[in-house]
mmCIF file of C-alpha atoms in Angstrom:
data_model
loop_
_atom_site.group_PDB
_atom_site.id
_atom_site.type_symbol
_atom_site.label_atom_id
_atom_site.label_comp_id
_atom_site.label_asym_id
_atom_site.label_seq_id
_atom_site.Cartn_x
_atom_site.Cartn_y
_atom_site.Cartn_z
ATOM 1 C CA UNK A 135 -94.825 42.267 -96.279
ATOM 2 C CA UNK A 136 -93.650 45.134 -94.237
ATOM 3 C CA UNK A 137 -94.701 48.760 -94.786
ATOM 4 C CA UNK A 138 -92.453 51.992 -93.861
ATOM 5 C CA UNK A 139 -94.146 55.420 -94.327
ATOM 6 C CA UNK A 140 -91.395 58.365 -94.500
ATOM 7 C CA UNK A 141 -92.714 61.916 -93.537
ATOM 8 C CA UNK A 142 -92.311 64.991 -90.936
ATOM 9 C CA UNK A 143 -93.424 64.732 -87.572
ATOM 10 C CA UNK A 144 -96.772 66.276 -88.294
ATOM 11 C CA UNK A 145 -100.162 64.979 -89.533
ATOM 12 C CA UNK A 146 -99.929 67.188 -93.095
ATOM 13 C CA UNK A 147 -99.929 65.113 -95.997
ATOM 14 C CA UNK A 148 -99.220 61.965 -94.340
ATOM 15 C CA UNK A 149 -102.099 61.746 -91.891
ATOM 16 C CA UNK A 150 -104.800 60.108 -94.494
ATOM 17 C CA UNK A 151 -102.368 57.201 -95.060
ATOM 18 C CA UNK A 152 -101.973 56.774 -91.363
ATOM 19 C CA UNK A 153 -105.733 56.973 -90.692
ATOM 20 C CA UNK A 154 -105.918 54.142 -93.615
ATOM 21 C CA UNK A 155 -103.391 51.859 -92.050
ATOM 22 C CA UNK A 156 -105.460 52.428 -88.834
ATOM 23 C CA UNK A 157 -108.848 51.705 -90.387
ATOM 24 C CA UNK A 158 -107.389 48.530 -91.596
ATOM 25 C CA UNK A 159 -105.693 47.490 -88.542
ATOM 26 C CA UNK A 160 -102.383 46.926 -90.196
ATOM 27 C CA UNK A 161 -98.825 47.704 -88.651
ATOM 28 C CA UNK A 162 -96.541 49.958 -90.201
ATOM 29 C CA UNK A 163 -93.473 51.699 -89.529
ATOM 30 C CA UNK A 164 -94.156 55.253 -88.828
ATOM 31 C CA UNK A 165 -91.011 56.948 -89.607
ATOM 32 C CA UNK A 166 -91.085 60.909 -88.418
ATOM 33 C CA UNK A 167 -88.377 63.548 -89.127
ATOM 34 C CA UNK A 168 -88.068 66.830 -87.399
ATOM 35 C CA UNK A 169 -87.978 69.249 -90.148
ATOM 36 C CA UNK A 170 -84.290 70.987 -90.600
ATOM 37 C CA UNK A 171 -82.851 68.171 -88.511
ATOM 38 C CA UNK A 172 -79.665 66.330 -89.423
ATOM 39 C CA UNK A 173 -81.548 63.084 -89.828
ATOM 40 C CA UNK A 174 -83.772 64.755 -92.563
ATOM 41 C CA UNK A 175 -80.537 66.034 -94.228
ATOM 42 C CA UNK A 176 -79.072 62.533 -94.167
ATOM 43 C CA UNK A 177 -82.218 60.809 -95.890
ATOM 44 C CA UNK A 178 -83.796 63.541 -98.100
ATOM 45 C CA UNK A 179 -81.545 62.330 -100.956
ATOM 46 C CA UNK A 180 -82.827 58.515 -100.615
ATOM 47 C CA UNK A 181 -86.190 60.004 -101.343
ATOM 48 C CA UNK A 182 -87.035 59.621 -105.075
ATOM 49 C CA UNK A 183 -87.968 63.375 -105.402
ATOM 50 C CA UNK A 184 -86.397 64.953 -102.283
ATOM 51 C CA UNK A 185 -89.567 64.998 -100.582
ATOM 52 C CA UNK A 186 -91.998 63.030 -98.129
ATOM 53 C CA UNK A 187 -94.124 61.449 -97.790
ATOM 54 C CA UNK A 188 -92.425 58.572 -98.878
ATOM 55 C CA UNK A 189 -93.989 54.730 -98.775
ATOM 56 C CA UNK A 190 -91.300 52.172 -98.725
ATOM 57 C CA UNK A 191 -92.882 48.551 -99.490
ATOM 58 C CA UNK A 192 -91.541 45.451 -101.438
ATOM 59 C CA UNK A 193 -88.341 47.015 -101.972
ATOM 60 C CA UNK A 194 -90.149 49.985 -103.907
ATOM 61 C CA UNK A 195 -90.120 53.631 -102.708
ATOM 62 C CA UNK A 196 -93.231 55.458 -103.784
ATOM 63 C CA UNK A 197 -93.455 59.368 -103.095
ATOM 64 C CA UNK A 198 -96.748 61.637 -103.646
ATOM 65 C CA UNK A 199 -99.397 61.408 -100.667
ATOM 66 C CA UNK A 200 -102.260 60.585 -103.313
ATOM 67 C CA UNK A 201 -100.491 58.182 -105.113
ATOM 68 C CA UNK A 202 -99.604 56.448 -101.577
ATOM 69 C CA UNK A 203 -102.967 56.912 -100.102
ATOM 70 C CA UNK A 204 -104.831 55.419 -103.070
ATOM 71 C CA UNK A 205 -102.339 52.313 -103.121
ATOM 72 C CA UNK A 206 -103.023 51.757 -99.449
ATOM 73 C CA UNK A 207 -106.707 51.959 -99.573
ATOM 74 C CA UNK A 208 -106.700 49.373 -102.342
ATOM 75 C CA UNK A 209 -104.388 47.318 -100.538
ATOM 76 C CA UNK A 210 -107.122 47.051 -97.857
ATOM 77 C CA UNK A 211 -110.237 47.304 -99.521
ATOM 78 C CA UNK A 212 -110.928 51.032 -98.481
ATOM 79 C CA UNK A 213 -110.815 52.183 -102.021
ATOM 80 C CA UNK A 214 -114.313 51.470 -103.424
ATOM 81 C CA UNK A 215 -115.761 48.018 -104.590
ATOM 82 C CA UNK A 216 -115.257 48.143 -108.225
ATOM 83 C CA UNK A 217 -113.590 50.548 -110.529
ATOM 84 C CA UNK A 218 -116.549 52.948 -111.062
ATOM 85 C CA UNK A 219 -116.958 53.358 -106.971
ATOM 86 C CA UNK A 220 -113.129 53.720 -107.101
ATOM 87 C CA UNK A 221 -113.504 56.437 -109.933
ATOM 88 C CA UNK A 222 -116.325 58.190 -107.491
ATOM 89 C CA UNK A 223 -113.797 58.199 -104.509
ATOM 90 C CA UNK A 224 -111.070 59.444 -106.453
ATOM 91 C CA UNK A 225 -113.354 62.451 -107.913
ATOM 92 C CA UNK A 226 -114.213 63.290 -104.006
ATOM 93 C CA UNK A 227 -110.747 63.023 -103.393
ATOM 94 C CA UNK A 228 -109.642 65.477 -106.015
ATOM 95 C CA UNK A 229 -112.313 67.822 -104.842
ATOM 96 C CA UNK A 230 -110.930 67.758 -101.369
ATOM 97 C CA UNK A 231 -107.498 68.485 -102.470
ATOM 98 C CA UNK A 232 -108.699 71.447 -104.772
ATOM 99 C CA UNK A 233 -110.048 72.876 -101.127
ATOM 100 C CA UNK A 234 -107.158 72.327 -99.694
ATOM 101 C CA UNK A 235 -104.996 74.008 -102.192
ATOM 102 C CA UNK A 236 -107.248 76.932 -101.883
ATOM 103 C CA UNK A 237 -106.794 76.879 -98.142
ATOM 104 C CA UNK A 238 -102.996 76.844 -97.835
ATOM 105 C CA UNK A 239 -102.254 80.077 -98.684
ATOM 106 C CA UNK A 240 -104.799 81.465 -95.998
ATOM 107 C CA UNK A 241 -103.261 79.501 -93.510
ATOM 108 C CA UNK A 242 -99.610 80.176 -94.783
ATOM 109 C CA UNK A 243 -100.045 84.049 -94.938
ATOM 110 C CA UNK A 244 -97.704 85.778 -92.226
ATOM 111 C CA UNK A 245 -99.121 89.333 -92.845
ATOM 112 C CA UNK A 246 -101.904 89.491 -90.224
ATOM 113 C CA UNK A 247 -104.104 92.148 -92.123
ATOM 114 C CA UNK A 248 -103.585 90.032 -95.307
ATOM 115 C CA UNK A 249 -104.387 86.942 -93.636
ATOM 116 C CA UNK A 250 -107.579 88.094 -92.290
ATOM 117 C CA UNK A 251 -108.879 89.278 -95.875
ATOM 118 C CA UNK A 252 -107.974 85.983 -97.437
ATOM 119 C CA UNK A 253 -109.516 84.146 -94.355
ATOM 120 C CA UNK A 254 -112.734 86.172 -94.936
ATOM 121 C CA UNK A 255 -112.731 85.380 -98.773
ATOM 122 C CA UNK A 256 -111.998 81.798 -98.219
ATOM 123 C CA UNK A 257 -114.840 81.172 -95.168
ATOM 124 C CA UNK A 258 -117.316 83.264 -96.876
ATOM 125 C CA UNK A 259 -116.875 82.144 -100.760
ATOM 126 C CA UNK A 260 -114.591 79.557 -101.576
ATOM 127 C CA UNK A 261 -115.335 76.865 -98.729
ATOM 128 C CA UNK A 262 -119.019 77.308 -99.237
ATOM 129 C CA UNK A 263 -118.471 76.176 -103.068
ATOM 130 C CA UNK A 264 -116.444 73.604 -101.880
ATOM 131 C CA UNK A 265 -118.710 72.355 -99.235
ATOM 132 C CA UNK A 266 -121.849 72.509 -101.557
ATOM 133 C CA UNK A 267 -120.095 70.332 -104.395
ATOM 134 C CA UNK A 268 -118.972 67.674 -101.791
ATOM 135 C CA UNK A 269 -122.459 67.384 -100.227
ATOM 136 C CA UNK A 270 -123.759 67.150 -104.049
ATOM 137 C CA UNK A 271 -121.093 64.312 -104.722
ATOM 138 C CA UNK A 272 -122.009 62.733 -101.413
ATOM 139 C CA UNK A 273 -125.708 62.458 -102.062
ATOM 140 C CA UNK A 274 -125.101 61.323 -105.700
ATOM 141 C CA UNK A 275 -123.007 58.580 -104.831
ATOM 142 C CA UNK A 276 -123.535 57.269 -101.550
ATOM 143 C CA UNK A 277 -126.606 55.327 -101.888
ATOM 144 C CA UNK A 278 -128.462 56.961 -99.209
ATOM 145 C CA UNK A 279 -125.791 56.198 -96.568
ATOM 146 C CA UNK A 280 -123.468 58.294 -94.206
ATOM 147 C CA UNK A 281 -120.398 57.635 -96.207
ATOM 148 C CA UNK A 282 -119.517 59.289 -99.361
ATOM 149 C CA UNK A 283 -119.447 56.395 -101.833
ATOM 150 C CA UNK A 284 -121.475 53.121 -101.826
ATOM 151 C CA UNK A 285 -122.612 52.878 -98.440
ATOM 152 C CA UNK A 286 -119.204 51.839 -96.563
ATOM 153 C CA UNK A 287 -116.124 53.629 -95.277
ATOM 154 C CA UNK A 288 -113.650 54.562 -98.220
ATOM 155 C CA UNK A 289 -110.400 56.861 -98.378
ATOM 156 C CA UNK A 290 -113.035 59.598 -99.423
ATOM 157 C CA UNK A 291 -114.436 59.721 -96.067
ATOM 158 C CA UNK A 292 -110.935 59.339 -94.051
ATOM 159 C CA UNK A 293 -109.363 62.173 -96.455
ATOM 160 C CA UNK A 294 -112.197 64.433 -95.804
ATOM 161 C CA UNK A 295 -112.455 63.973 -91.995
ATOM 162 C CA UNK A 296 -108.824 64.768 -92.160
ATOM 163 C CA UNK A 297 -108.819 67.803 -94.067
ATOM 164 C CA UNK A 298 -111.909 69.524 -92.200
ATOM 165 C CA UNK A 299 -109.530 68.717 -89.076
ATOM 166 C CA UNK A 300 -106.968 71.193 -90.510
ATOM 167 C CA UNK A 301 -109.691 73.587 -91.568
ATOM 168 C CA UNK A 302 -111.376 73.454 -88.185
ATOM 169 C CA UNK A 303 -108.104 74.893 -86.716
ATOM 170 C CA UNK A 304 -109.103 78.349 -88.225
ATOM 171 C CA UNK A 305 -112.736 77.917 -87.824
ATOM 172 C CA UNK A 306 -114.479 75.199 -85.935
ATOM 173 C CA UNK A 307 -118.080 76.476 -87.145
ATOM 174 C CA UNK A 308 -117.400 76.313 -90.951
ATOM 175 C CA UNK A 309 -119.883 72.905 -91.025
ATOM 176 C CA UNK A 310 -122.813 73.923 -89.078
ATOM 177 C CA UNK A 311 -125.121 74.385 -92.265
ATOM 178 C CA UNK A 312 -123.869 71.263 -93.428
ATOM 179 C CA UNK A 313 -125.650 68.295 -91.877
ATOM 180 C CA UNK A 314 -124.873 65.498 -94.297
ATOM 181 C CA UNK A 315 -121.147 66.563 -93.775
ATOM 182 C CA UNK A 316 -121.343 66.737 -90.143
ATOM 183 C CA UNK A 317 -123.066 63.454 -90.134
ATOM 184 C CA UNK A 318 -120.389 61.722 -92.054
ATOM 185 C CA UNK A 319 -117.547 63.193 -89.956
ATOM 186 C CA UNK A 320 -119.288 61.509 -86.795
ATOM 187 C CA UNK A 321 -119.469 58.085 -88.666
ATOM 188 C CA UNK A 322 -115.900 58.073 -89.015
ATOM 189 C CA UNK A 323 -115.082 58.945 -85.742
ATOM 190 C CA UNK A 324 -117.402 55.945 -84.365
ATOM 191 C CA UNK A 325 -115.473 53.407 -86.162
ATOM 192 C CA UNK A 326 -113.799 51.435 -83.285
ATOM 193 C CA UNK A 327 -110.258 51.385 -84.879
ATOM 194 C CA UNK A 328 -110.450 55.028 -85.900
ATOM 195 C CA UNK A 329 -111.606 56.012 -82.628
ATOM 196 C CA UNK A 330 -108.643 54.348 -81.082
ATOM 197 C CA UNK A 331 -106.147 55.798 -83.251
ATOM 198 C CA UNK A 332 -107.506 59.575 -82.877
ATOM 199 C CA UNK A 333 -107.168 58.782 -78.830
ATOM 200 C CA UNK A 334 -103.774 57.489 -79.256
ATOM 201 C CA UNK A 335 -101.952 59.486 -82.011
ATOM 202 C CA UNK A 336 -99.131 61.725 -81.198
ATOM 203 C CA UNK A 337 -100.411 65.507 -80.704
ATOM 204 C CA UNK A 338 -99.177 67.416 -83.578
ATOM 205 C CA UNK A 339 -99.764 69.972 -86.014
ATOM 206 C CA UNK B 236 -120.570 47.372 -123.151
ATOM 207 C CA UNK B 237 -121.038 50.521 -121.166
ATOM 208 C CA UNK B 238 -121.702 53.583 -123.398
ATOM 209 C CA UNK B 239 -119.332 56.677 -122.394
ATOM 210 C CA UNK B 240 -119.883 60.583 -123.067
ATOM 211 C CA UNK B 241 -117.296 62.820 -122.424
ATOM 212 C CA UNK B 242 -117.963 66.661 -122.030
ATOM 213 C CA UNK B 243 -115.655 69.623 -122.220
ATOM 214 C CA UNK B 244 -114.522 72.755 -123.969
ATOM 215 C CA UNK B 245 -113.683 72.444 -127.930
ATOM 216 C CA UNK B 246 -110.017 72.310 -127.006
ATOM 217 C CA UNK B 247 -107.247 69.407 -125.590
ATOM 218 C CA UNK B 248 -106.890 71.095 -121.952
ATOM 219 C CA UNK B 249 -107.843 68.692 -119.057
ATOM 220 C CA UNK B 250 -109.804 66.437 -121.142
ATOM 221 C CA UNK B 251 -107.390 65.026 -123.838
ATOM 222 C CA UNK B 252 -105.692 62.759 -121.556
ATOM 223 C CA UNK B 253 -109.118 60.763 -121.633
ATOM 224 C CA UNK B 254 -109.322 61.319 -125.602
ATOM 225 C CA UNK B 255 -105.665 59.587 -125.797
ATOM 226 C CA UNK B 256 -106.769 56.691 -123.533
ATOM 227 C CA UNK B 257 -109.818 56.142 -125.683
ATOM 228 C CA UNK B 258 -107.702 56.263 -128.842
ATOM 229 C CA UNK B 259 -105.257 53.865 -127.545
ATOM 230 C CA UNK B 260 -107.779 51.424 -126.245
ATOM 231 C CA UNK B 261 -110.001 51.947 -129.746
ATOM 232 C CA UNK B 262 -112.934 52.582 -127.597
ATOM 233 C CA UNK B 263 -115.691 54.531 -129.279
ATOM 234 C CA UNK B 264 -117.170 57.365 -127.134
ATOM 235 C CA UNK B 265 -119.439 60.421 -127.636
ATOM 236 C CA UNK B 266 -116.763 63.373 -127.886
ATOM 237 C CA UNK B 267 -118.981 66.379 -126.809
ATOM 238 C CA UNK B 268 -117.142 69.873 -127.262
ATOM 239 C CA UNK B 269 -119.055 72.903 -125.738
ATOM 240 C CA UNK B 270 -118.151 76.377 -127.188
ATOM 241 C CA UNK B 271 -117.550 79.147 -124.616
ATOM 242 C CA UNK B 272 -121.098 80.866 -125.445
ATOM 243 C CA UNK B 273 -123.020 77.508 -124.281
ATOM 244 C CA UNK B 274 -120.966 76.999 -121.004
ATOM 245 C CA UNK B 275 -123.058 79.338 -118.580
ATOM 246 C CA UNK B 276 -126.279 77.366 -119.506
ATOM 247 C CA UNK B 277 -124.693 74.418 -118.974
ATOM 248 C CA UNK B 278 -122.821 74.922 -116.038
ATOM 249 C CA UNK B 279 -125.309 74.536 -113.351
ATOM 250 C CA UNK B 280 -126.221 71.222 -114.554
ATOM 251 C CA UNK B 281 -122.832 69.562 -113.814
ATOM 252 C CA UNK B 282 -121.979 68.034 -110.674
ATOM 253 C CA UNK B 283 -119.583 70.394 -109.750
ATOM 254 C CA UNK B 284 -120.131 73.547 -112.212
ATOM 255 C CA UNK B 285 -116.828 72.275 -114.281
ATOM 256 C CA UNK B 286 -115.769 70.158 -116.825
ATOM 257 C CA UNK B 287 -114.692 67.750 -118.329
ATOM 258 C CA UNK B 288 -117.588 65.512 -117.153
ATOM 259 C CA UNK B 289 -117.508 61.746 -118.047
ATOM 260 C CA UNK B 290 -121.380 60.036 -118.411
ATOM 261 C CA UNK B 291 -120.970 56.441 -117.928
ATOM 262 C CA UNK B 292 -124.411 54.631 -118.627
ATOM 263 C CA UNK B 293 -125.874 57.889 -117.706
ATOM 264 C CA UNK B 294 -124.055 58.185 -114.327
ATOM 265 C CA UNK B 295 -121.883 61.496 -114.231
ATOM 266 C CA UNK B 296 -118.308 61.534 -112.994
ATOM 267 C CA UNK B 297 -116.205 65.068 -112.656
ATOM 268 C CA UNK B 298 -112.442 65.752 -111.876
ATOM 269 C CA UNK B 299 -109.999 64.803 -114.781
ATOM 270 C CA UNK B 300 -107.993 62.634 -113.062
ATOM 271 C CA UNK B 301 -110.401 60.477 -111.735
ATOM 272 C CA UNK B 302 -112.072 60.321 -115.306
ATOM 273 C CA UNK B 303 -108.621 59.310 -116.905
ATOM 274 C CA UNK B 304 -107.760 56.848 -114.330
ATOM 275 C CA UNK B 305 -111.125 55.153 -114.434
ATOM 276 C CA UNK B 306 -111.062 54.742 -118.145
ATOM 277 C CA UNK B 307 -107.194 53.790 -118.006
ATOM 278 C CA UNK B 308 -108.369 50.924 -115.466
ATOM 279 C CA UNK B 309 -111.219 49.805 -117.874
ATOM 280 C CA UNK B 310 -108.904 49.328 -120.724
ATOM 281 C CA UNK B 311 -105.826 47.894 -118.971
ATOM 282 C CA UNK B 312 -103.610 51.088 -119.361
ATOM 283 C CA UNK B 313 -103.234 51.811 -115.836
ATOM 284 C CA UNK B 314 -100.320 49.177 -114.605
ATOM 285 C CA UNK B 315 -100.723 45.537 -114.235
ATOM 286 C CA UNK B 316 -101.170 45.540 -110.403
ATOM 287 C CA UNK B 317 -101.645 47.881 -107.486
ATOM 288 C CA UNK B 318 -98.398 48.513 -106.824
ATOM 289 C CA UNK B 319 -97.654 49.583 -110.472
ATOM 290 C CA UNK B 320 -100.854 51.509 -110.672
ATOM 291 C CA UNK B 321 -99.484 53.800 -107.852
ATOM 292 C CA UNK B 322 -96.228 54.307 -109.550
ATOM 293 C CA UNK B 323 -98.489 55.472 -112.493
ATOM 294 C CA UNK B 324 -100.474 57.729 -110.125
ATOM 295 C CA UNK B 325 -96.740 58.805 -108.695
ATOM 296 C CA UNK B 326 -95.968 60.315 -112.082
ATOM 297 C CA UNK B 327 -99.247 61.564 -112.985
ATOM 298 C CA UNK B 328 -99.309 63.595 -109.369
ATOM 299 C CA UNK B 329 -95.634 65.188 -110.146
ATOM 300 C CA UNK B 330 -97.046 66.344 -113.593
ATOM 301 C CA UNK B 331 -100.070 67.965 -111.732
ATOM 302 C CA UNK B 332 -97.507 69.521 -109.045
ATOM 303 C CA UNK B 333 -95.666 71.190 -112.111
ATOM 304 C CA UNK B 334 -99.032 72.431 -113.466
ATOM 305 C CA UNK B 335 -99.426 73.934 -110.172
ATOM 306 C CA UNK B 336 -96.033 75.530 -109.949
ATOM 307 C CA UNK B 337 -96.664 76.831 -113.433
ATOM 308 C CA UNK B 338 -97.206 80.643 -113.280
ATOM 309 C CA UNK B 339 -100.704 81.653 -114.656
ATOM 310 C CA UNK B 340 -100.824 83.595 -117.979
ATOM 311 C CA UNK B 341 -101.375 87.027 -115.644
ATOM 312 C CA UNK B 342 -98.009 86.598 -113.790
ATOM 313 C CA UNK B 343 -95.382 88.734 -114.403
ATOM 314 C CA UNK B 344 -92.942 88.158 -117.256
ATOM 315 C CA UNK B 345 -89.966 87.819 -115.065
ATOM 316 C CA UNK B 346 -91.446 84.841 -113.301
ATOM 317 C CA UNK B 347 -92.636 83.304 -116.189
ATOM 318 C CA UNK B 348 -89.098 83.606 -117.417
ATOM 319 C CA UNK B 349 -87.549 82.103 -114.198
ATOM 320 C CA UNK B 350 -89.997 79.060 -114.563
ATOM 321 C CA UNK B 351 -89.218 78.333 -118.087
ATOM 322 C CA UNK B 352 -85.495 78.772 -117.780
ATOM 323 C CA UNK B 353 -84.794 77.225 -114.123
ATOM 324 C CA UNK B 354 -87.593 75.472 -112.505
ATOM 325 C CA UNK B 355 -88.949 73.842 -115.052
ATOM 326 C CA UNK B 356 -85.686 71.735 -115.786
ATOM 327 C CA UNK B 357 -85.757 70.549 -112.003
ATOM 328 C CA UNK B 358 -89.326 69.278 -112.601
ATOM 329 C CA UNK B 359 -88.601 67.402 -115.699
ATOM 330 C CA UNK B 360 -85.628 65.861 -113.853
ATOM 331 C CA UNK B 361 -88.095 64.647 -111.484
ATOM 332 C CA UNK B 362 -90.160 62.955 -114.106
ATOM 333 C CA UNK B 363 -86.972 61.381 -115.584
ATOM 334 C CA UNK B 364 -85.911 59.923 -112.025
ATOM 335 C CA UNK B 365 -89.144 58.293 -111.881
ATOM 336 C CA UNK B 366 -89.056 56.774 -115.462
ATOM 337 C CA UNK B 367 -85.942 55.423 -114.622
ATOM 338 C CA UNK B 368 -86.946 54.128 -111.186
ATOM 339 C CA UNK B 369 -90.268 52.546 -112.269
ATOM 340 C CA UNK B 370 -89.436 52.010 -115.855
ATOM 341 C CA UNK B 371 -87.814 48.568 -115.832
ATOM 342 C CA UNK B 372 -85.117 49.687 -118.336
ATOM 343 C CA UNK B 373 -87.798 50.327 -120.851
ATOM 344 C CA UNK B 374 -89.290 53.596 -122.884
ATOM 345 C CA UNK B 375 -92.134 53.844 -120.885
ATOM 346 C CA UNK B 376 -92.867 55.184 -117.295
ATOM 347 C CA UNK B 377 -93.775 52.081 -115.544
ATOM 348 C CA UNK B 378 -93.537 48.678 -115.982
ATOM 349 C CA UNK B 379 -91.961 48.306 -119.624
ATOM 350 C CA UNK B 380 -95.569 49.029 -120.991
ATOM 351 C CA UNK B 381 -97.565 51.968 -122.356
ATOM 352 C CA UNK B 382 -100.040 53.328 -119.605
ATOM 353 C CA UNK B 383 -101.636 56.788 -118.881
ATOM 354 C CA UNK B 384 -98.636 57.884 -117.344
ATOM 355 C CA UNK B 385 -96.882 57.908 -120.839
ATOM 356 C CA UNK B 386 -100.089 59.499 -122.502
ATOM 357 C CA UNK B 387 -100.498 62.142 -119.659
ATOM 358 C CA UNK B 388 -96.782 63.028 -119.993
ATOM 359 C CA UNK B 389 -97.418 63.488 -123.718
ATOM 360 C CA UNK B 390 -99.983 66.009 -123.627
ATOM 361 C CA UNK B 391 -97.759 67.822 -120.740
ATOM 362 C CA UNK B 392 -95.020 67.523 -123.007
ATOM 363 C CA UNK B 393 -96.945 69.276 -125.894
ATOM 364 C CA UNK B 394 -97.571 72.261 -123.502
ATOM 365 C CA UNK B 395 -93.806 72.621 -122.208
ATOM 366 C CA UNK B 396 -92.391 72.510 -125.954
ATOM 367 C CA UNK B 397 -95.067 75.208 -126.985
ATOM 368 C CA UNK B 398 -93.763 77.096 -124.227
ATOM 369 C CA UNK B 399 -90.194 76.620 -124.469
ATOM 370 C CA UNK B 400 -89.326 74.795 -127.506
ATOM 371 C CA UNK B 401 -85.967 73.459 -126.322
ATOM 372 C CA UNK B 402 -87.030 72.475 -123.003
ATOM 373 C CA UNK B 403 -86.524 68.536 -123.470
ATOM 374 C CA UNK B 404 -82.979 68.823 -125.299
ATOM 375 C CA UNK B 405 -80.969 67.856 -121.903
ATOM 376 C CA UNK B 406 -83.752 65.160 -121.275
ATOM 377 C CA UNK B 407 -83.379 62.338 -123.849
ATOM 378 C CA UNK B 408 -85.254 59.554 -121.890
ATOM 379 C CA UNK B 409 -88.294 62.078 -121.836
ATOM 380 C CA UNK B 410 -87.821 62.835 -125.358
ATOM 381 C CA UNK B 411 -87.897 59.247 -126.378
ATOM 382 C CA UNK B 412 -90.659 58.365 -124.334
ATOM 383 C CA UNK B 413 -92.586 60.719 -126.250
ATOM 384 C CA UNK B 414 -91.153 59.300 -129.419
ATOM 385 C CA UNK B 415 -92.568 55.742 -128.171
ATOM 386 C CA UNK B 416 -96.255 56.993 -127.448
ATOM 387 C CA UNK B 417 -96.136 58.701 -131.047
ATOM 388 C CA UNK B 418 -95.348 55.524 -132.781
ATOM 389 C CA UNK B 419 -98.091 53.597 -131.328
ATOM 390 C CA UNK B 420 -100.394 53.223 -134.589
ATOM 391 C CA UNK B 421 -103.558 53.773 -132.838
ATOM 392 C CA UNK B 422 -102.362 57.055 -131.119
ATOM 393 C CA UNK B 423 -100.604 58.146 -134.465
ATOM 394 C CA UNK B 424 -103.782 57.773 -136.428
ATOM 395 C CA UNK B 425 -105.666 59.917 -133.494
ATOM 396 C CA UNK B 426 -103.015 62.619 -133.296
ATOM 397 C CA UNK B 427 -103.085 63.046 -137.378
ATOM 398 C CA UNK B 428 -107.203 63.507 -137.161
ATOM 399 C CA UNK B 429 -107.900 65.086 -133.981
ATOM 400 C CA UNK B 430 -109.346 68.605 -134.395
ATOM 401 C CA UNK B 431 -106.816 71.322 -134.371
ATOM 402 C CA UNK B 432 -107.535 73.750 -131.422
ATOM 403 C CA UNK B 433 -105.502 76.867 -129.576
ATOM 404 C CA UNK B 434 -105.441 75.056 -126.215
#
């Protein structure tokens, strides 16, 4: 059964799924559209909600980045070993998406003065709150290990890795006071298939 | 049989989907409702300083969608295989996107009016599209049987209708979907008896 992932030629909301495919050692068609291209305009109407990412599998088209990533994680046993573990993973992913939702307006702000103001508020107040929450959940659910849930790699770790990559572009020191979270990222990077993928992936935003 | 305790404010809000899932499953649980004055003392004791929180045999789980999905899977209301569960999740995330786009009550009136008269219809069209794509010709969003996608749309639909009473008039499939949910005997019973709250 073949997998096709449609997205723009950036990391963005598809990169977690690409990381899941990599961790699983699963081949897939990594379709990348340039924004504002004729190619994208042609294909946009084929997507259920006129948006990407979309996963094509077994004749079905699936939109929504979180739903896609969770589906793939479940396919490749990277979602948690039972329903409750999977729920713990989901709660961490939701907390990460809350964090990114708070970060996007900061990143997208064009006015330089306003951007500096928003960035200060985000990095001084908003981000520490979320990082503390993530460390709390990691300590609650990790069974004493380095991964977020159940002492093994799940897509919670991959999502955290990916989203912190994004935030590092604005502030590379933001995890300095969070040793558990730094260690978690190091464990993800060490996974051979992930290390290989990170070395070879297209260099894009 | 695990013991379940759901803690939230005394309102529908982000917990109602889970209460509907318990009701549809005929599953007993402790439905703890916190008054606003009690919240500041309780807040630091919750994992993320937020509600709802689900306690399962003493272990706490935050995040309303994670809670609801866990319960739906426990009670076979999540979709019959991984792909159907993903289709359900896509509907859930699309509803979540509408909530994100919905202007806050503090926004200016022009923005709120534009959303209700123009944007909301486009979002509802997206939901109808998914229902027709995944519903196998039936009335439910996914796979011709009740899932938490239908229960979630039911609660969301109530919010829409309260803000704009005729918002579903051009969406007969969505209207029919809510009618099917209301007809389910355990849901009908629950809707009749649940506390009447302002949110």
